[in-house]
Short mmCIF file of C-alpha atoms in Angstrom, two decimals:
data_model
loop_
_atom_site.label_atom_id
_atom_site.label_comp_id
_atom_site.label_asym_id
_atom_site.label_seq_id
_atom_site.Cartn_x
_atom_site.Cartn_y
_atom_site.Cartn_z
CA MET A 806 103.66 97.77 34.77
CA SER A 807 104.72 101.15 36.10
CA THR A 808 101.51 101.48 38.12
CA LEU A 809 102.30 98.18 39.75
CA LEU A 810 105.78 99.42 40.67
CA ASN A 811 104.29 102.64 42.01
CA ARG A 812 101.90 100.69 44.21
CA ILE A 813 104.70 98.48 45.45
CA ASP A 814 106.77 101.59 46.29
CA GLN A 815 103.80 103.11 48.12
CA ILE A 816 103.25 99.92 50.09
CA GLU A 817 106.95 99.78 50.88
CA LEU A 818 106.88 103.38 52.16
CA LYS A 819 103.81 102.66 54.28
CA VAL A 820 105.45 99.56 55.76
CA LYS A 821 108.57 101.57 56.62
CA ALA A 822 106.40 104.26 58.21
CA LEU A 823 104.58 101.59 60.22
CA ILE A 824 107.88 100.09 61.39
CA ILE A 825 109.11 103.52 62.51
CA GLU A 826 105.81 104.21 64.29
CA ASN A 827 105.98 100.77 65.94
CA GLN A 828 109.49 101.49 67.25
CA ARG A 829 108.39 104.90 68.55
CA LEU A 830 105.42 103.34 70.33
CA LYS A 831 107.63 100.63 71.85
CA LYS A 832 109.95 103.29 73.26
CA LYS A 833 106.97 105.20 74.62
CA LEU A 834 105.60 102.01 76.19
CA ASP A 835 108.96 101.26 77.82
CA SER A 836 109.05 104.79 79.22
CA LYS A 837 105.53 104.45 80.61
CA GLN A 838 106.37 101.09 82.19
CA GLU A 839 109.40 102.62 83.90
CA SER A 840 107.17 105.39 85.22
CA ILE A 841 104.70 102.83 86.51
CA GLU A 842 107.47 100.98 88.35
CA GLY A 843 108.63 104.23 89.91
CA PHE A 844 105.09 105.04 91.03
CA LYS A 845 104.70 101.56 92.50
CA LYS A 846 107.85 102.07 94.57
CA GLN A 847 106.59 105.46 95.74
CA LEU A 848 103.26 103.89 96.67
CA GLU A 849 104.98 101.18 98.72
CA VAL A 850 107.04 103.80 100.57
CA ALA A 851 103.92 105.88 101.24
CA GLN A 852 102.00 102.83 102.49
CA GLU A 853 104.84 101.94 104.85
CA ALA A 854 104.88 105.52 106.15
CA ILE A 855 101.12 105.39 106.71
CA GLN A 856 101.43 102.08 108.55
CA GLU A 857 104.18 103.47 110.77
CA GLY A 858 102.06 106.55 111.41
CA ASN A 859 99.08 104.41 112.38
CA GLU A 860 101.23 102.39 114.77
CA THR A 861 102.56 105.60 116.29
CA ILE A 862 99.01 106.88 116.76
CA VAL A 863 98.01 103.69 118.56
CA MET A 864 101.07 103.90 120.82
CA LEU A 865 100.40 107.56 121.61
CA LYS A 866 96.76 106.87 122.40
CA THR A 867 97.81 104.06 124.71
CA ALA A 868 100.39 106.29 126.39
CA ASN A 869 97.80 109.03 126.87
CA ALA A 870 95.40 106.51 128.35
CA MET A 871 98.07 105.28 130.77
CA LEU A 872 99.05 108.82 131.74
CA GLY A 873 95.48 109.70 132.61
CA SER A 874 94.66 112.13 129.83
CA ASP A 875 91.23 113.75 130.20
CA ASP A 876 90.13 112.22 126.94
CA TYR A 877 90.91 108.73 128.17
CA LYS A 878 89.98 108.87 131.87
CA THR A 879 87.38 106.14 131.58
CA LYS A 880 89.73 103.94 129.65
CA THR A 881 92.48 104.57 132.19
CA LYS A 882 90.19 103.75 135.12
CA LEU A 883 89.12 100.49 133.50
CA LYS A 884 92.74 99.57 132.84
CA ILE A 885 93.72 100.32 136.46
CA ASN A 886 90.76 98.31 137.78
CA ALA A 887 91.76 95.37 135.60
CA LEU A 888 95.35 95.56 136.88
CA VAL A 889 94.16 95.75 140.51
CA ARG A 890 91.93 92.69 140.00
CA GLU A 891 94.84 90.82 138.48
CA ILE A 892 97.08 91.75 141.43
CA ASP A 893 94.35 90.67 143.87
CA GLN A 894 94.11 87.29 142.13
CA CYS A 895 97.88 86.85 142.36
CA ILE A 896 97.84 87.68 146.08
CA ALA A 897 94.98 85.26 146.64
CA GLN A 898 96.91 82.49 144.89
CA LEU A 899 100.01 83.20 146.98
CA ALA A 900 98.02 83.09 150.21
#
């Protein structure tokens, strides 16, 4: 009978240890999930900054093309030619 009580006590101790370990793991999981949420927010902010940077790059390239930068001379000439053709068409319609 005493061996049976000893086994029951051992099982009871193991169950208590498992409950404590389960609670510790739940706290650790909650902490990790909070970290994940924080990283997601940081990622969103970084993606927005990248998008804004890309838009700025496009605007600067367009401005350089319009200003006649050496790198964009061909592009600028084509743009001017297109504008001149459009103006010519408007004049022709008015006449």
